[in-house]
Coordinates of C-alpha atoms in Angstrom, one line a residue:
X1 CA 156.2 247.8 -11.6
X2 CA 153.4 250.3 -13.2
X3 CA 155.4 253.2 -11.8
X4 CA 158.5 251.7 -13.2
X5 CA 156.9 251.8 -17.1
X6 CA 155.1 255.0 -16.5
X7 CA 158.7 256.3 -16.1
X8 CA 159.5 254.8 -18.9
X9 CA 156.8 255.7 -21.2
X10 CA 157.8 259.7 -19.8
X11 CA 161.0 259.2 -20.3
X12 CA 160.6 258.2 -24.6
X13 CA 157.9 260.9 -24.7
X14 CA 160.7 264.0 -23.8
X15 CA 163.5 262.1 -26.1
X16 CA 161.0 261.9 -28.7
X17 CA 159.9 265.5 -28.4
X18 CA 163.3 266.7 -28.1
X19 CA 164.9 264.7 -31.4
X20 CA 161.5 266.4 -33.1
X21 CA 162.7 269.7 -31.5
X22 CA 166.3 269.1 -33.1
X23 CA 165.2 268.7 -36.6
X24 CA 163.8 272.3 -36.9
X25 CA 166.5 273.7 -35.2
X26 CA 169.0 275.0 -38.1
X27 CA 172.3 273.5 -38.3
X28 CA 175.5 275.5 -37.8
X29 CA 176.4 276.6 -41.5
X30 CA 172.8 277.9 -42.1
X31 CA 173.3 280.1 -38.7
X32 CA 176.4 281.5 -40.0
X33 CA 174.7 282.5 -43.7
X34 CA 173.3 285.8 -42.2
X35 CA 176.7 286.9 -40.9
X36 CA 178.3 285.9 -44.7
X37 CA 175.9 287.8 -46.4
X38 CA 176.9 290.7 -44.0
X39 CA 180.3 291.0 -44.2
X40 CA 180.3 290.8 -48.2
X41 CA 178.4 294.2 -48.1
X42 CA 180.4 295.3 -45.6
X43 CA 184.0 294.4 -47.3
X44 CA 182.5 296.5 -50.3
X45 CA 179.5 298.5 -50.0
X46 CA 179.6 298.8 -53.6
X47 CA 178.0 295.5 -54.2
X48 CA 175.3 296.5 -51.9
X49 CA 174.5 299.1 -54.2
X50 CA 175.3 297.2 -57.5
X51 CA 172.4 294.8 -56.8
X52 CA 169.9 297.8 -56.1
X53 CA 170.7 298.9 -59.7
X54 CA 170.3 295.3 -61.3
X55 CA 167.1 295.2 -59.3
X56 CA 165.7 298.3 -60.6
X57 CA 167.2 297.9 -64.2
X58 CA 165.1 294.4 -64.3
X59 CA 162.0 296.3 -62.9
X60 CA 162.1 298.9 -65.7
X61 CA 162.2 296.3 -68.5
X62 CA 159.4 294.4 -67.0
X63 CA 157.5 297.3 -67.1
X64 CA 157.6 296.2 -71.4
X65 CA 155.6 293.0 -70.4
X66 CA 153.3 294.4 -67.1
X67 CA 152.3 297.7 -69.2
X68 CA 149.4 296.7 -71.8
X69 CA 149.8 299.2 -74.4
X70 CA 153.7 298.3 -74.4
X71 CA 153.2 294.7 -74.8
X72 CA 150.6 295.6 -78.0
X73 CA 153.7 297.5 -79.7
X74 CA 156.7 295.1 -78.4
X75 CA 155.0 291.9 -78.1
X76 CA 157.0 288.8 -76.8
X77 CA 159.9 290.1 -78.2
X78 CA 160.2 292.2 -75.1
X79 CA 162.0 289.4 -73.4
X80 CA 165.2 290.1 -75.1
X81 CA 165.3 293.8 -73.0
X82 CA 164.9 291.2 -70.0
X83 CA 168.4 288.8 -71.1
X84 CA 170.1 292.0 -72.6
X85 CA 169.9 293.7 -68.7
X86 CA 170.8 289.9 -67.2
X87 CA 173.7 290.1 -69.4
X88 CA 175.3 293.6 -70.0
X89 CA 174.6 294.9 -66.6
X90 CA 178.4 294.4 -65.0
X91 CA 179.5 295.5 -61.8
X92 CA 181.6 298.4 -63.2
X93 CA 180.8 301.5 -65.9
X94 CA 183.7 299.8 -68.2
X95 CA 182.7 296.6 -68.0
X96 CA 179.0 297.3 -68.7
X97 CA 180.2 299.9 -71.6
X98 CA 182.8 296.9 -73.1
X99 CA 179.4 294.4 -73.0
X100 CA 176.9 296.7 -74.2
X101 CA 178.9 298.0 -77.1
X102 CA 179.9 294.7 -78.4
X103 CA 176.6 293.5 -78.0
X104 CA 174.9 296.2 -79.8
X105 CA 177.6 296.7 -82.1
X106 CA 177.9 292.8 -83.0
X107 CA 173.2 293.1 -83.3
X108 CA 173.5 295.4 -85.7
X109 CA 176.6 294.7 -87.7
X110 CA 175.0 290.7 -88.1
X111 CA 171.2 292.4 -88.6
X112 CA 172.5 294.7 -91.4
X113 CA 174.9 291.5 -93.5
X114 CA 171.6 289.2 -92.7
X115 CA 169.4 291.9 -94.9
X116 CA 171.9 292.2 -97.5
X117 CA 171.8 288.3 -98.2
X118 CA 168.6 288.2 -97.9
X119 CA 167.8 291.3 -100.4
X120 CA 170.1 289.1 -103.0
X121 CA 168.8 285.7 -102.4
X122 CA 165.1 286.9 -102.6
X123 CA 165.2 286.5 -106.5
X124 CA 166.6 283.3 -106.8
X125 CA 164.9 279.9 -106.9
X126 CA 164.2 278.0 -103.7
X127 CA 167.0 275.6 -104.4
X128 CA 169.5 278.1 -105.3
X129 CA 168.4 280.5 -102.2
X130 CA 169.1 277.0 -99.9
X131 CA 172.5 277.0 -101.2
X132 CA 172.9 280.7 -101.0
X133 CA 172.1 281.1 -97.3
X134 CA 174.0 277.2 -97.1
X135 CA 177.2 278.9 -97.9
X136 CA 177.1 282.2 -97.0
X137 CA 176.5 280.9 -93.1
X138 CA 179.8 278.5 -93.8
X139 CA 181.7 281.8 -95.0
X140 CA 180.5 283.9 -92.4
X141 CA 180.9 281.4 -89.3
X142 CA 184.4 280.4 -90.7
X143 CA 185.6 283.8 -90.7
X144 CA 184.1 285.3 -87.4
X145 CA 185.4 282.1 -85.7
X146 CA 189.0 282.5 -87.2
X147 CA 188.8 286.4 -86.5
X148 CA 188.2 285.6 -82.4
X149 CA 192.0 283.9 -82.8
X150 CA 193.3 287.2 -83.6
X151 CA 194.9 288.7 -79.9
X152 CA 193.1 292.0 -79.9
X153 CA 189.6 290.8 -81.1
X154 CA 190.2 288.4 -78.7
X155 CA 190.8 290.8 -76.3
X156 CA 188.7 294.2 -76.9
X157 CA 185.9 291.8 -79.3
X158 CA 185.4 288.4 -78.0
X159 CA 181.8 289.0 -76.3
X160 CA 180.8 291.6 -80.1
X161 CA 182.1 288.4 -82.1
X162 CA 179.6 285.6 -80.3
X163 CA 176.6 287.6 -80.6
X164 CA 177.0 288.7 -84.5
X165 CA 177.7 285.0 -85.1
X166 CA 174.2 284.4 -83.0
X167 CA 172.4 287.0 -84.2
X168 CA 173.3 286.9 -88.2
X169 CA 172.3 282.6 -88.2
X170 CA 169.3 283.6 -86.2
X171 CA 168.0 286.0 -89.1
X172 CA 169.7 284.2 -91.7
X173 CA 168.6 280.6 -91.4
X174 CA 164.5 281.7 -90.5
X175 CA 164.4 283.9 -93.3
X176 CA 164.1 281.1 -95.4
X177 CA 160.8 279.7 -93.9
X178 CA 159.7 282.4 -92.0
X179 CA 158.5 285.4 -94.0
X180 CA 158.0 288.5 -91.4
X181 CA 161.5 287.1 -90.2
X182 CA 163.0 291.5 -91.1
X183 CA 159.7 292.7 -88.7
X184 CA 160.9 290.5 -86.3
X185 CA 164.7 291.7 -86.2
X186 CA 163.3 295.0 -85.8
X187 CA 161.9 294.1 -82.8
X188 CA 164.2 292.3 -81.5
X189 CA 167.3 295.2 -82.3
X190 CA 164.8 297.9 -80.3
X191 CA 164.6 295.7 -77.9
X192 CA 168.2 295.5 -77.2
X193 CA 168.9 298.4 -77.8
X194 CA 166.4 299.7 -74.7
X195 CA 168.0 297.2 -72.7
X196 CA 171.5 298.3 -73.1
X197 CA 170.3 301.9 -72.7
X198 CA 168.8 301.0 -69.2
X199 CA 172.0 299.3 -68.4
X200 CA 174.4 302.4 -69.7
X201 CA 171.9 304.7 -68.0
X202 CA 172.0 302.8 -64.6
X203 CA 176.1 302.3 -65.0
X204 CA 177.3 305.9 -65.8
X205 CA 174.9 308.1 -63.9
X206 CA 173.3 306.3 -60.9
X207 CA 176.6 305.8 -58.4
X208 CA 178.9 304.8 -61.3
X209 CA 181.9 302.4 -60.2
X210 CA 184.7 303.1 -62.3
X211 CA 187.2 300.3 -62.8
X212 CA 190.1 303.1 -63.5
X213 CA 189.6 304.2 -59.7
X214 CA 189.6 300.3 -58.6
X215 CA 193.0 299.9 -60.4
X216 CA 194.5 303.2 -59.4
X217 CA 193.4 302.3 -55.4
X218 CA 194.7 298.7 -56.1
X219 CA 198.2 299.7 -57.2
X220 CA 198.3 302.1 -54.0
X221 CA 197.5 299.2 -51.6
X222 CA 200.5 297.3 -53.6
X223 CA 202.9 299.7 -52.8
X224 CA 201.8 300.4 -49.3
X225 CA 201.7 296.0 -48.9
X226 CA 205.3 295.7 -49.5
X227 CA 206.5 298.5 -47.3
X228 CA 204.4 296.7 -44.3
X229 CA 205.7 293.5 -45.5
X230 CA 209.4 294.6 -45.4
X231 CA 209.2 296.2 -42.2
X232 CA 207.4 293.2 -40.7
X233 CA 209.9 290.9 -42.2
X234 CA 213.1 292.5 -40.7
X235 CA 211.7 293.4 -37.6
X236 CA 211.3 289.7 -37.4
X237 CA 214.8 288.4 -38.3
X238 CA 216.0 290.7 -36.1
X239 CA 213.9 289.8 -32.7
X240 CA 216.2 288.9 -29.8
X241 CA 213.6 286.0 -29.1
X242 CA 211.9 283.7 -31.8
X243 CA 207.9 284.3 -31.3
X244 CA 205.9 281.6 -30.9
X245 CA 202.8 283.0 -32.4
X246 CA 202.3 283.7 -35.9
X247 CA 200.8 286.3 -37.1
X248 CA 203.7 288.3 -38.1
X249 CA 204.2 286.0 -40.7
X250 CA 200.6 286.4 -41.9
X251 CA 201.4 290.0 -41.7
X252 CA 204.0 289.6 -43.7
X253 CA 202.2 287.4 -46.1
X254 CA 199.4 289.5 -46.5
X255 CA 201.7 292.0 -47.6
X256 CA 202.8 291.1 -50.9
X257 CA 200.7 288.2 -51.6
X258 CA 198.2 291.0 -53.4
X259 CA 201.1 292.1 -55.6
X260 CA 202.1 288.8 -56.9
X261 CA 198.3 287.7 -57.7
X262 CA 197.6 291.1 -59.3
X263 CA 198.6 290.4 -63.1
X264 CA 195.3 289.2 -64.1
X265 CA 192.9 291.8 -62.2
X266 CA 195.3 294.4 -63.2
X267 CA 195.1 293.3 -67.1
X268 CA 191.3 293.4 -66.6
X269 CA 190.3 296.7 -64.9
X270 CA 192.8 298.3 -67.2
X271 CA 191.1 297.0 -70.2
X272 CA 187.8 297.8 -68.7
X273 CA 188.9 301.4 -67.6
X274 CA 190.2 301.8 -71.6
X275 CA 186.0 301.8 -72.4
X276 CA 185.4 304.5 -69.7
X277 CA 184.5 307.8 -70.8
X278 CA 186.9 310.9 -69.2
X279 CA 184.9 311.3 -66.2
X280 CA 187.8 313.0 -64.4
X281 CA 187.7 317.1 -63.2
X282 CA 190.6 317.8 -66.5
X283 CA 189.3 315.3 -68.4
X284 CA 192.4 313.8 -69.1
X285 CA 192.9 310.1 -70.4
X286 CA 193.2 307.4 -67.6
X287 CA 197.2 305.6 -68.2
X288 CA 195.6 302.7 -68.2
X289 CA 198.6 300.5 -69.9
X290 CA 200.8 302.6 -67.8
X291 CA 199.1 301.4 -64.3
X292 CA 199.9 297.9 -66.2
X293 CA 203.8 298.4 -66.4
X294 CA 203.9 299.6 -62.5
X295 CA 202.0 296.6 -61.6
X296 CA 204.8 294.6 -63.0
X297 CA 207.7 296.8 -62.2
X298 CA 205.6 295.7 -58.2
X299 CA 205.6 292.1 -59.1
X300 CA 209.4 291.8 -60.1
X301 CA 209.9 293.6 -56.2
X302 CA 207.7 291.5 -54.7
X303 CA 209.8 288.1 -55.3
X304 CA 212.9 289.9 -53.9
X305 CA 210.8 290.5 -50.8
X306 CA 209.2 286.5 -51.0
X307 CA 213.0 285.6 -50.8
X308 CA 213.6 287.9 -47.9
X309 CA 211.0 286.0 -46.3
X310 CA 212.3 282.8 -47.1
X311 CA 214.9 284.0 -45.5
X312 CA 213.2 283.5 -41.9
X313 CA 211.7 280.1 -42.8
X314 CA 214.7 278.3 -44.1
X315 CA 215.4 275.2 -41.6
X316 CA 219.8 276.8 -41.3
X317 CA 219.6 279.7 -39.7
X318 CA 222.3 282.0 -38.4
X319 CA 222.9 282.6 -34.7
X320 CA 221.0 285.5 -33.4
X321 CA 224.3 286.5 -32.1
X322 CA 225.7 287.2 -35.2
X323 CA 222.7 288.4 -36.6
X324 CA 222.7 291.8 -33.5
X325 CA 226.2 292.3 -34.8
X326 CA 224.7 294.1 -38.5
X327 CA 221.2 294.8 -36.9
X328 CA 221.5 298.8 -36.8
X329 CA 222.5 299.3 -40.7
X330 CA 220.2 296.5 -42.0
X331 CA 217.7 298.3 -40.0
X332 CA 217.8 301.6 -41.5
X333 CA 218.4 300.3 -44.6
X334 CA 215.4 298.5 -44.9
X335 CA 213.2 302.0 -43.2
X336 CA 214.4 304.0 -46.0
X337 CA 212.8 301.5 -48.2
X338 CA 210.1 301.0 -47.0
X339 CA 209.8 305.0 -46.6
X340 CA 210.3 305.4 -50.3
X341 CA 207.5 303.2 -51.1
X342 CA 205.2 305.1 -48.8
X343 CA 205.9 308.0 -50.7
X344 CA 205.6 306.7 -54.0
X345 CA 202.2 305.5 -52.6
X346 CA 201.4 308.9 -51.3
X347 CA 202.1 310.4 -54.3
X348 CA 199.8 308.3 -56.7
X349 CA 197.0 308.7 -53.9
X350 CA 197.0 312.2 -53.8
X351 CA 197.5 312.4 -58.0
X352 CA 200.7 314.4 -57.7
X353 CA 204.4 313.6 -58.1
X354 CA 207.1 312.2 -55.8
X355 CA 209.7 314.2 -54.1
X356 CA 213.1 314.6 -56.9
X357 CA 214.8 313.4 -53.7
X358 CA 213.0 310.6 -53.0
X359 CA 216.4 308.1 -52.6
X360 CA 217.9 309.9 -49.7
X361 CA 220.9 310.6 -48.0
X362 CA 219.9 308.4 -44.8
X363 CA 219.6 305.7 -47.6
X364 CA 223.3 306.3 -49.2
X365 CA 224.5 306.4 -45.0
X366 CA 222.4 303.4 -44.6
X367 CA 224.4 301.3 -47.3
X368 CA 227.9 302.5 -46.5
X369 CA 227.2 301.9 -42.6
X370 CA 226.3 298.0 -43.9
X371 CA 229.1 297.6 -46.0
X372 CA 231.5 298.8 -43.4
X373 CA 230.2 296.5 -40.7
X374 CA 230.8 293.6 -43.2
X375 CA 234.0 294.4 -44.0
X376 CA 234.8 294.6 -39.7
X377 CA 233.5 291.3 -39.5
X378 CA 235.9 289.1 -42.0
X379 CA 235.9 285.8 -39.8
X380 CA 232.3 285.3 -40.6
X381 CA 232.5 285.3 -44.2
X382 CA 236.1 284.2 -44.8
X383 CA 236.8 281.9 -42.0
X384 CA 239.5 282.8 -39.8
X385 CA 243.2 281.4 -39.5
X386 CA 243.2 280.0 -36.2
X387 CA 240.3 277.7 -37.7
X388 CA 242.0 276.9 -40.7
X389 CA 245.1 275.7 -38.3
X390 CA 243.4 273.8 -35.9
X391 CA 241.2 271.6 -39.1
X392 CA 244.7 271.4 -40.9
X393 CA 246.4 269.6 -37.1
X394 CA 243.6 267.6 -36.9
X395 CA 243.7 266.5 -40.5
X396 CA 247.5 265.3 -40.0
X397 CA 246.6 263.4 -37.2
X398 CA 243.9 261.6 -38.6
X399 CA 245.8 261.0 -41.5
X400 CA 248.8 259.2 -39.2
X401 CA 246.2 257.2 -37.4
X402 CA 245.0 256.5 -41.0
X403 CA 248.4 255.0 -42.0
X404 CA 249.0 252.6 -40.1
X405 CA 245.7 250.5 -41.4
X406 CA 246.2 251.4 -44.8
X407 CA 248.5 250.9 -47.1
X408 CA 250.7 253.9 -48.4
X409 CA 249.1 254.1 -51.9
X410 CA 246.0 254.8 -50.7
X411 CA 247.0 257.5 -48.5
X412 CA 248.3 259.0 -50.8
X413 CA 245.8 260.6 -52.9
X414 CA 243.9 261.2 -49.4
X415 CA 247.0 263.2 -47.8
X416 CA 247.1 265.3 -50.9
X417 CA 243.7 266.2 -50.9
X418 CA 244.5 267.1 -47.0
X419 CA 247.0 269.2 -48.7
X420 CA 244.9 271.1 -51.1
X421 CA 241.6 271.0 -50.0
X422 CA 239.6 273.3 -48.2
X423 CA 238.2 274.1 -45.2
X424 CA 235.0 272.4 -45.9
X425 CA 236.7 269.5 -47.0
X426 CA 239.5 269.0 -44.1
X427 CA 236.8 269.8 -41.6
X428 CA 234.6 267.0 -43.0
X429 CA 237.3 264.6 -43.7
X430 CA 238.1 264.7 -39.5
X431 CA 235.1 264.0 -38.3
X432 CA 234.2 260.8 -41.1
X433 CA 237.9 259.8 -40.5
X434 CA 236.7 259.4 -36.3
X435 CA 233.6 257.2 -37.3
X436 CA 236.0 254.8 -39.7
X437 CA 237.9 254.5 -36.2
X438 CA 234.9 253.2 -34.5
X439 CA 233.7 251.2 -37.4
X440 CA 237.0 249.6 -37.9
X441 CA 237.4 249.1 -33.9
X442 CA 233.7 247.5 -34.2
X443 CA 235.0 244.8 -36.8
X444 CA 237.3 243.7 -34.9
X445 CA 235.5 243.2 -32.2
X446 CA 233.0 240.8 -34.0
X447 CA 235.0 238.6 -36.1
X448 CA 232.8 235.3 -35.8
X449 CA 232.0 234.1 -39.3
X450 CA 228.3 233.7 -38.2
X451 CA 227.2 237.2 -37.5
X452 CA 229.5 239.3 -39.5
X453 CA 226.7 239.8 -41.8
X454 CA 224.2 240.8 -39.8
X455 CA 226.8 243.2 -38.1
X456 CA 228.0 244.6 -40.9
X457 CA 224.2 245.8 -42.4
X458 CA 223.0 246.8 -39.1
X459 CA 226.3 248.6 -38.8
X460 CA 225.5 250.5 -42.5
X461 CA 222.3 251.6 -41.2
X462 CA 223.4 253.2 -38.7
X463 CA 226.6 254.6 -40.0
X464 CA 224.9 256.2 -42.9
X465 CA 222.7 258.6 -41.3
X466 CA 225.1 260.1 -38.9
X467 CA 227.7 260.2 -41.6
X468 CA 224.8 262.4 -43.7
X469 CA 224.3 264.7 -40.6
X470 CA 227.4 265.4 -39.8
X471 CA 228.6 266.4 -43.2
X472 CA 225.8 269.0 -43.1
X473 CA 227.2 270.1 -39.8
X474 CA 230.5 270.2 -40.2
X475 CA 229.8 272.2 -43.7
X476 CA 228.2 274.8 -41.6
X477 CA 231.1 275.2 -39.0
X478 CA 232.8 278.1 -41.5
X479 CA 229.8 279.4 -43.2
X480 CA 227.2 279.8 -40.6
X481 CA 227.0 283.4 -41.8
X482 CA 226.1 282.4 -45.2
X483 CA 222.0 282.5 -44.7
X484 CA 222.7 286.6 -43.4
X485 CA 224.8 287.2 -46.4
X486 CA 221.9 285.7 -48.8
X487 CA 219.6 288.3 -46.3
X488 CA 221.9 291.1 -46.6
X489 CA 222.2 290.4 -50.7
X490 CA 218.4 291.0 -51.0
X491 CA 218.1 294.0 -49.4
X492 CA 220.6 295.4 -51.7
X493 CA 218.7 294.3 -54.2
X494 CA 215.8 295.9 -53.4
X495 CA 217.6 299.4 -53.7
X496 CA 218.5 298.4 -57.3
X497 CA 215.0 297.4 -58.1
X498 CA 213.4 300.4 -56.2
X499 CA 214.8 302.9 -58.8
X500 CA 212.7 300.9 -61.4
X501 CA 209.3 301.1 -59.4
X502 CA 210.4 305.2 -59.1
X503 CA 211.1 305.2 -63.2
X504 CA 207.6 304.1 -63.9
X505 CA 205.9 305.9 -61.2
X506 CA 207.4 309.1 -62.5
X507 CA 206.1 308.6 -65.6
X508 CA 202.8 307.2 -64.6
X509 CA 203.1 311.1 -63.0
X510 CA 203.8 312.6 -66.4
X511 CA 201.5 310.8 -68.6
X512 CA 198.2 311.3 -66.2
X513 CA 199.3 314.9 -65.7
X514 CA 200.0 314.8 -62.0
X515 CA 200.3 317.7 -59.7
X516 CA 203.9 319.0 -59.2
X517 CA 205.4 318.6 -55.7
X518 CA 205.2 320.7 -53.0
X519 CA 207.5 320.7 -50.3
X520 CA 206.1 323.1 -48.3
X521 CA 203.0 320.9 -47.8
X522 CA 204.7 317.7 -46.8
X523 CA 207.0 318.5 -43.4
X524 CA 208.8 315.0 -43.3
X525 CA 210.5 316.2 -47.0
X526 CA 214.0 316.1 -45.3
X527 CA 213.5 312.3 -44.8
X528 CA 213.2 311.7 -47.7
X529 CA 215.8 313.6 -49.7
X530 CA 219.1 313.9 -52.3
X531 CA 220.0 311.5 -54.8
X532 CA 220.1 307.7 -55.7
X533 CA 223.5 306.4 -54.0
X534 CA 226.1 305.6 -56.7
X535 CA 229.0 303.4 -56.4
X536 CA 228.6 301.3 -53.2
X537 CA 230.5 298.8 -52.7
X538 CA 228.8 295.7 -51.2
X539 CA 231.5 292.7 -49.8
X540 CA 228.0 290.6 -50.3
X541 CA 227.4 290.6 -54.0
X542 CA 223.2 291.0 -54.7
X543 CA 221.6 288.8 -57.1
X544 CA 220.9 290.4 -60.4

């Protein structure tokens, strides 16, 4: 029995010791905080190196407090260095240039009106100085706040506007108990003003990130995005075999999701990359506003290629059998598209123009060679006769079953929309007609008074689903090429909207002064040549 509760005893020792054990031991989302913090520097080194310079830039400004014969000149004042680095300091030049300006700019503006008042007020009674300051702070606060309403002050100003509103009450409002309240402002304005010249220093000369180069590397990817996107996505509708995996459609996603979310980051980096100084070799002005207008001509493509993708997801699909029938020209259609996009991508990498023959001939070939093959294949889109025939005899004959349950005057209507109606129609009409055979035969078949009722709801229940499915289905009998045709439309499309991403890239090319075009250094030049095709024919019409 001792031997039993010595066991025991052992046995609550090692579970205590081991639930003590699990307590220290880190959990798994502290574990995976080292690997996060890695692979943010490594995604972008940048910020790596961004943090170094916030580091030192806060280092240099302590040096105002740490460093006794600067603390005797600057006094406690030097804190304001300390929130003017915190603040201004922004992960790109134009960003730290937009803050810094408007917050020097906005200092000094609201130091200078704050003298003025004050120089006018000092001569008045104390009352009549109360009511001075009183009003002139309703004036002034009024009108900045109205002027941040205004788009461009909202835009360019915002951040200037806030701190002359802080700034000017600050000075304004102690200068009435606080006489060395002008000594102070000095102070304070040198103070900010070393702070943003740390920050400017640290921005444009120690590894400067320029937010021009962001946007012009962004609206490369874009291009490049859609053209893998496109070429993922018909590879796809075209497979012989339905994959079970998906990562082609994250491929696909991936593609042109970065285009369609760009319109905000796009606006941003261009407004920050209009406060950069011309840091180029020609020192020519960065297009920003023009980087702006490709970015949109790229979004209005990108929801032509979201509805090609659609396209694969949609739950009525046509047979992959009809689909190998127009594979080859939708094909090559689709590679000269997206080789036109790699090119225009090139071209605004390397900072010189597209080839003039950037729509080629393969692309005009590629067209024809699709329009043919729909025009070889009427049946699919038209509905053949011997289809038409066969709906039309079996419309008769349900009609003369029809008759002889009900009475002439209600046939008649019925037989002439037999008559008149389409294919759609009699097709649907044949098989609803079957399933009012069997419902009527099912009637009869349960007269008793007593469950009639019952029969007749349980009958509606079912009935109404199968009558719902097969209107769907029999809809689909003559247009099962339909989903292709809405394929096939927006891939012409997409030739009529790739002249308008090759407009605004040319003249992003002439505005930033691109490079002419050299066709002796690109040796794939006669894939991509001649004009843009002209009046092509399409049997299925593209969506404007």
């Amino acid at each position: 029995m001792s031997n039993k509760v010595h066991v025991g005893s052992t046995d609550m020792e090692e579970g205590l010791r081991n639930k003590k054990w699990k307590v220290f031991e880190p959990s798994e989302k502290i574990k995976k905080i080292p690997k996060r913090l890695w692979d943010v520097g490594k995604e972008d080194p940048r910020r790596v190196i961004h943090a170094l310079k916030v580091g030192i830039s806060l280092t240099l400004v302590s040096l105002l407090y740490l460093m006794e014969p600067l603390f005797k000149d600057i006094g406690s004042n030097a804190i304001w260095a300390v929130m003017t680095v915190v603040v201004v300091l922004e992960f790109s030049a134009g960003a730290t240039l937009c803050k810094g300006l408007n917050r020097g700019l906005g200092t000094l503006i609201a130091g200078s009106l704050a003298f003025f008042i004050e120089f006018v007020a000092n001569d008045s009674g104390k009352v009549l100085r109360a009511i001075f300051i009183g009003t002139a702070v309703f004036i002034i606060g009024a009108a900045a706040t109205y002027i941040r309403f205004i788009p461009y002050i909202k835009k360019n100003y915002d951040y200037g506007v806030v701190i002359f509103l802080l700034t000017f009450n600050l000075i304004t409002v102690s200068s009435y108990r606080v006489d060395s309240v002008i000594s102070i402002a000095h102070d304070r304005f040198y103070t900010i003003a070393l702070g943003c010249g740390i920050c400017l220093f640290m921005s444009l000369l120690v590894f400067p990130i320029w937010s021009g180069e962001d946007l012009h590397k962004t609206t490369v990817g874009k291009l490049q995005g859609l053209s893998r996107s496109i070429e993922a996505c018909v590879s796809e509708y075209f497979e012989e075999k339905e994959k079970e995996t998906s990562d082609s459609k994250d491929r696909i996603y991936e593609g042109y999701q970065a285009v369609l979310d760009s319109k905000s980051n796009d606006e941003t980096l261009a407004l920050y990359a209009n406060w950069e100084p011309r840091h180029t070799r020609r020192c020519h002005r960065f297009p920003c506003q023009q980087y702006v207008k490709v970015g949109a001509v790229l979004r209005q493509f990108g929801y032509t290629v979201v509805a090609l993708h659609g396209c694969l997801q949609t739950e009525i699909q046509t047979p992959r059998s009809v689909r190998a029938l127009f594979k080859d020209p939708c094909v090559r259609l689709a590679g000269e598209v997206c080789k036109a996009l790699s090119e225009l991508a090139d071209s605004i990498s390397n900072h010189r123009h597209c080839s003039p023959e950037i729509l080629s001939d393969h692309l005009h070939v590629a067209l024809q060679d699709l329009n043919s093959a729909i025009k070889s294949q009427p049946k699919l889109f038209l509905g053949s006769n011997l289809h038409r025939q066969h709906n039309k005899h079996q419309n008769a004959v349900s009609q003369r079953h029809r008759a002889k349950d009900v009475p002439s005057t209600a046939t008649e209507p019925s037989s002439r929309q037999g008559q008149s109606g389409a294919v759609s129609l009699s097709s649907f009409r044949t098989d609803t007609s079957a399933l009012m055979e069997y419902r009527r035969s099912f009637k009869n078949n349960n007269r008793s008074e007593t469950t009639s009722a019952a029969a007749a709801a349980g009958e509606r229940r079912m009935l109404r689903p199968q009558l719902s499915k097969i209107a769907v289905l029999t809809s689909l009998e003559f247009s099962e090429a339909l989903p292709f045709a809405a394929f096939v439309s927006l891939l012409v499309e997409m030739v009529a909207r790739l002249d308008n991403v090759i407009e605004e890239v040319e003249e992003l090319g002439r505005i930033a002064c691109f490079k002419e075009y050299d066709n002796t250094r690109d040796p794939t030049a006669d894939d991509v040549r001649c004009e843009k095709p002209a009046n092509v024919v399409i049997s299925v019409g593209a969506a404007e």
